[in-house]
Amino acid sequence: MSSPPAIRVSHLTKRFGAQVVVDDLSFEVAAGETLVLLGPSGCGKTTLLKTLNRLVEPDGGTIAVHGRDVRQLAPEELRRGMGYVIQQVGLLPHYTVAQNIGVVPGLLGQPAAATAARTTELLERLHLPAARFAHLLPAQLSGGQAQRVGLARALAADPPVVLLDEPFGALDPLTRAAVRRDFRELDELRRKTVVLVTHDVQEAFELADRVILLNQGQIQQLGPPRELLRQPASDFVRSFFQAERLALEMRVTPLAEVLPFLTDAAPAPAGAPVLSARASVQEAVALLHETQAASLRVAEAPATAVALGPLLAAFGRALP
Ligand SMILES: Nc1ncnc2c1ncn2[C@@H]1O[C@H](COP(=O)(O)OP(=O)(O)O)[C@@H](O)[C@H]1O
Ligand SMILES: [Mg+2]
């Protein structure tokens, strides 16, 4: 027998007064999957996320986590099973960084020594050395540092499911990119089931296994980013991505699909940075930019040096 999905939402409905904010939604999240809830401001993303951990009680429908109805879970069980980063980070202002991270383990009665070790480990992994940061107060942190602490707090009790509401929302573009990269590279998040809310389409495409595009409390489309971009289910879906289409295409197009359009090929010079053919055009452009290399080598096609100009020209020809 196959195990149940990490999260199963059936006919979920939530109203505020006469307004239907979550409108009869059904979907599943597989264990280990990153599902992104995307949509315009006010479409119901935060409300939907909050029903998952019962911060909002729905008016109808059911939610099962690992096969168990959340209404039958005690609050401690729900907290142990689901980390949560709220939209405005929400660190407790009079608690230090370490105390903030230790809140849930403390509520769960975990031994202080184990929590301290876990806190140090998480801070190091998020590039916040404990010796420097553990004793600071939230007001002494930059926006990016506070977001990282919020993430550490959500992971402290090692929950199998993590809910994140616009976790990079309030950051400047450079900090946002840096925190997002740390987030992507955090090994332990790869193993977890993640539901992440954002209104940023680039962020959604960068992080999602699958995206739910919401509008007015309804699912407009659910699928991998590439499917939403290439096979939009409605005019709403098409127009939602239209302004950033080219950049999104760069994210969903692997080098393997562009290589056949790269004509006058020469081997990449020794020492050129290397990428897999599965890497996206966007990753190749970013790597060329970061390393300032004239060209890069595709591991599966060493005879073809990839320089920026020819890469972009070939990408243009490969576009559907
Ligand atoms: N507690 C509440 N009481 C009344 N209306 C609410 C409440 N929370 C959210 N809403 C309304 O529900 C809609 C969806 O809100 P929200 O889920 O926060 O959207 P999003 O996160 O997508 O921006 C909005 O119109 C908002 O004003
Ligand atoms: Mg919101």
Coordinates of N, CA and C in Angstrom, one line a residue, residues 98-190:
A98 N 18.5 33.0 20.0 CA 18.5 31.6 20.5 C 17.2 31.3 21.2
Q99 N 16.7 32.2 22.0 CA 15.4 32.0 22.7 C 14.2 31.9 21.7
N100 N 14.3 32.7 20.6 CA 13.2 32.6 19.6 C 13.2 31.3 18.9
I101 N 14.4 30.8 18.6 CA 14.5 29.5 17.9 C 14.1 28.4 18.8
G102 N 14.3 28.6 20.1 CA 14.0 27.5 21.1 C 12.5 27.4 21.6
V103 N 11.7 28.3 21.1 CA 10.3 28.4 21.6 C 9.6 27.1 21.4
V104 N 9.5 26.6 20.2 CA 8.7 25.4 19.9 C 9.3 24.2 20.6
P105 N 10.6 23.9 20.5 CA 11.2 22.8 21.3 C 10.9 22.9 22.8
G106 N 10.9 24.2 23.3 CA 10.6 24.4 24.7 C 9.2 24.0 25.0
L107 N 8.2 24.4 24.2 CA 6.8 24.0 24.4 C 6.7 22.5 24.3
L108 N 7.5 21.9 23.5 CA 7.4 20.4 23.3 C 8.1 19.7 24.4
G109 N 8.8 20.5 25.3 CA 9.5 19.8 26.5 C 10.8 19.1 26.1
Q110 N 11.4 19.6 25.0 CA 12.6 18.9 24.6 C 13.8 19.4 25.5
P111 N 14.8 18.6 25.8 CA 15.8 19.0 26.7 C 16.6 20.2 26.2
A112 N 16.9 21.1 27.2 CA 17.5 22.4 26.8 C 18.9 22.2 26.1
A113 N 19.6 21.2 26.5 CA 21.0 21.0 25.9 C 20.8 20.6 24.4
A114 N 19.8 19.7 24.1 CA 19.6 19.3 22.7 C 19.1 20.5 21.9
T115 N 18.3 21.3 22.5 CA 17.8 22.5 21.7 C 18.9 23.5 21.5
A116 N 19.8 23.7 22.4 CA 20.9 24.6 22.2 C 21.8 24.1 21.1
A117 N 22.1 22.8 21.1 CA 22.9 22.2 20.0 C 22.3 22.4 18.6
R118 N 21.0 22.1 18.6 CA 20.2 22.2 17.4 C 20.2 23.7 16.9
T119 N 20.1 24.6 17.8 CA 20.0 26.1 17.5 C 21.4 26.5 16.9
T120 N 22.5 26.0 17.5 CA 23.8 26.4 17.0 C 24.0 25.8 15.6
E121 N 23.5 24.6 15.4 CA 23.7 23.9 14.1 C 22.9 24.7 13.0
L122 N 21.6 25.0 13.3 CA 20.8 25.7 12.3 C 21.4 27.1 12.0
L123 N 21.8 27.8 13.0 CA 22.4 29.1 12.8 C 23.6 29.1 11.9
E124 N 24.5 28.1 12.2 CA 25.7 27.9 11.3 C 25.3 27.7 9.9
R125 N 24.3 26.8 9.7 CA 23.9 26.4 8.3 C 23.3 27.6 7.6
L126 N 22.7 28.5 8.3 CA 22.1 29.7 7.7 C 23.0 30.9 7.7
H127 N 24.3 30.6 7.9 CA 25.4 31.6 7.8 C 25.2 32.7 8.9
L128 N 24.7 32.3 10.1 CA 24.6 33.2 11.2 C 25.4 32.6 12.4
P129 N 26.7 32.7 12.4 CA 27.5 32.1 13.5 C 26.9 32.3 14.8
A130 N 26.7 31.2 15.6 CA 26.0 31.3 16.9 C 26.7 32.3 17.8
A131 N 28.1 32.2 17.8 CA 28.8 33.0 18.8 C 28.5 34.5 18.6
R132 N 28.2 34.9 17.3 CA 27.9 36.3 17.1 C 26.4 36.7 17.2
F133 N 25.6 35.7 16.8 CA 24.2 36.0 16.7 C 23.2 35.5 17.8
A134 N 23.6 34.4 18.4 CA 22.6 33.8 19.3 C 22.1 34.7 20.4
H135 N 22.9 35.7 20.9 CA 22.5 36.5 22.0 C 21.9 37.8 21.6
L136 N 21.8 38.1 20.3 CA 21.2 39.4 19.8 C 19.7 39.3 19.9
L137 N 19.1 40.5 20.0 CA 17.7 40.7 20.0 C 17.3 41.0 18.5
P138 N 16.0 40.6 18.2 CA 15.5 40.8 16.8 C 15.8 42.2 16.3
A139 N 15.7 43.3 17.1 CA 15.9 44.6 16.6 C 17.3 44.9 16.2
Q140 N 18.3 44.0 16.6 CA 19.7 44.2 16.2 C 20.0 43.4 15.0
L141 N 19.0 42.8 14.3 CA 19.3 42.1 13.1 C 18.9 42.9 11.8
S142 N 19.5 42.6 10.7 CA 19.1 43.1 9.5 C 17.8 42.3 9.0
G143 N 17.1 42.8 8.0 CA 16.0 42.1 7.5 C 16.3 40.7 7.1
G144 N 17.4 40.5 6.3 CA 17.8 39.2 5.9 C 18.2 38.2 7.0
Q145 N 18.8 38.8 8.0 CA 19.2 38.0 9.2 C 17.9 37.6 9.9
A146 N 17.0 38.5 10.1 CA 15.7 38.1 10.8 C 15.0 37.0 10.0
Q147 N 15.0 37.1 8.7 CA 14.3 36.1 7.9 C 14.9 34.7 8.1
R148 N 16.3 34.7 8.2 CA 17.0 33.5 8.4 C 16.6 32.9 9.8
V149 N 16.6 33.8 10.8 CA 16.2 33.3 12.2 C 14.8 32.8 12.2
G150 N 13.9 33.4 11.4 CA 12.5 32.9 11.3 C 12.5 31.5 10.7
L151 N 13.3 31.3 9.8 CA 13.4 30.0 9.1 C 14.0 29.0 10.1
A152 N 15.0 29.4 10.8 CA 15.6 28.5 11.8 C 14.6 28.1 12.9
R153 N 13.8 29.1 13.3 CA 12.8 28.8 14.3 C 11.8 27.8 13.8
A154 N 11.4 27.9 12.5 CA 10.4 27.0 12.0 C 10.9 25.6 11.9
L155 N 12.3 25.5 11.7 CA 12.9 24.2 11.6 C 13.4 23.5 12.9
A156 N 13.3 24.3 14.0 CA 14.0 23.9 15.2 C 13.5 22.5 15.7
A157 N 12.2 22.3 15.6 CA 11.8 21.0 16.1 C 11.8 19.9 15.1
D158 N 12.5 20.2 14.0 CA 12.6 19.2 12.9 C 11.3 18.7 12.3
P159 N 10.3 19.5 12.0 CA 9.0 19.1 11.6 C 9.1 18.5 10.2
P160 N 8.3 17.5 9.8 CA 8.3 17.0 8.4 C 7.7 18.0 7.4
V161 N 6.8 18.9 7.9 CA 6.1 19.8 7.0 C 6.5 21.2 7.5
V162 N 6.8 22.1 6.5 CA 7.1 23.5 6.8 C 6.2 24.4 6.0
L163 N 5.5 25.4 6.7 CA 4.7 26.3 6.0 C 5.4 27.7 6.0
L164 N 5.5 28.3 4.9 CA 6.2 29.6 4.8 C 5.4 30.6 4.1
D165 N 5.1 31.8 4.7 CA 4.3 32.8 4.1 C 5.1 34.0 3.7
E166 N 5.4 34.1 2.4 CA 6.2 35.2 1.9 C 7.5 35.3 2.7
P167 N 8.3 34.3 2.8 CA 9.5 34.3 3.7 C 10.6 35.3 3.2
F168 N 10.5 35.7 2.0 CA 11.5 36.6 1.5 C 10.9 37.9 1.1
G169 N 9.7 38.1 1.6 CA 8.8 39.2 1.1 C 9.4 40.6 1.3
A170 N 9.9 40.9 2.5 CA 10.2 42.3 2.8 C 11.7 42.7 2.5
L171 N 12.4 41.8 1.8 CA 13.8 42.1 1.6 C 14.1 42.8 0.3
D172 N 15.3 43.5 0.3 CA 15.7 44.2 -0.9 C 16.2 43.1 -1.9
P173 N 16.3 43.4 -3.2 CA 16.5 42.3 -4.2 C 17.8 41.5 -3.9
L174 N 18.9 42.2 -3.5 CA 20.1 41.4 -3.3 C 20.0 40.5 -2.1
T175 N 19.5 41.0 -1.0 CA 19.3 40.2 0.2 C 18.4 39.0 -0.1
R176 N 17.3 39.3 -0.8 CA 16.3 38.4 -1.2 C 17.0 37.2 -1.9
A177 N 17.8 37.5 -2.9 CA 18.4 36.5 -3.7 C 19.4 35.6 -2.8
A178 N 20.1 36.3 -1.9 CA 21.0 35.6 -1.0 C 20.2 34.6 -0.1
V179 N 19.2 35.1 0.5 CA 18.4 34.3 1.5 C 17.7 33.1 0.8
R180 N 17.3 33.4 -0.5 CA 16.6 32.4 -1.3 C 17.6 31.3 -1.6
R181 N 18.9 31.7 -1.9 CA 19.9 30.7 -2.3 C 20.2 29.8 -1.0
D182 N 20.3 30.4 0.1 CA 20.6 29.7 1.3 C 19.4 28.7 1.6
F183 N 18.2 29.2 1.3 CA 17.0 28.4 1.5 C 17.1 27.2 0.6
R184 N 17.4 27.4 -0.7 CA 17.5 26.3 -1.7 C 18.5 25.3 -1.3
E185 N 19.6 25.8 -0.8 CA 20.8 24.9 -0.5 C 20.7 24.2 0.8
L186 N 19.7 24.5 1.6 CA 19.5 23.9 2.9 C 19.1 22.5 2.7
D187 N 20.0 21.6 3.0 CA 19.7 20.1 2.7 C 18.5 19.7 3.4
E188 N 18.3 20.1 4.6 CA 17.2 19.5 5.4 C 15.8 20.0 4.8
L189 N 15.8 21.1 4.1 CA 14.5 21.5 3.5 C 14.2 20.6 2.3
R190 N 15.2 20.0 1.7 CA 15.0 19.1 0.5 C 14.2 17.9 0.9

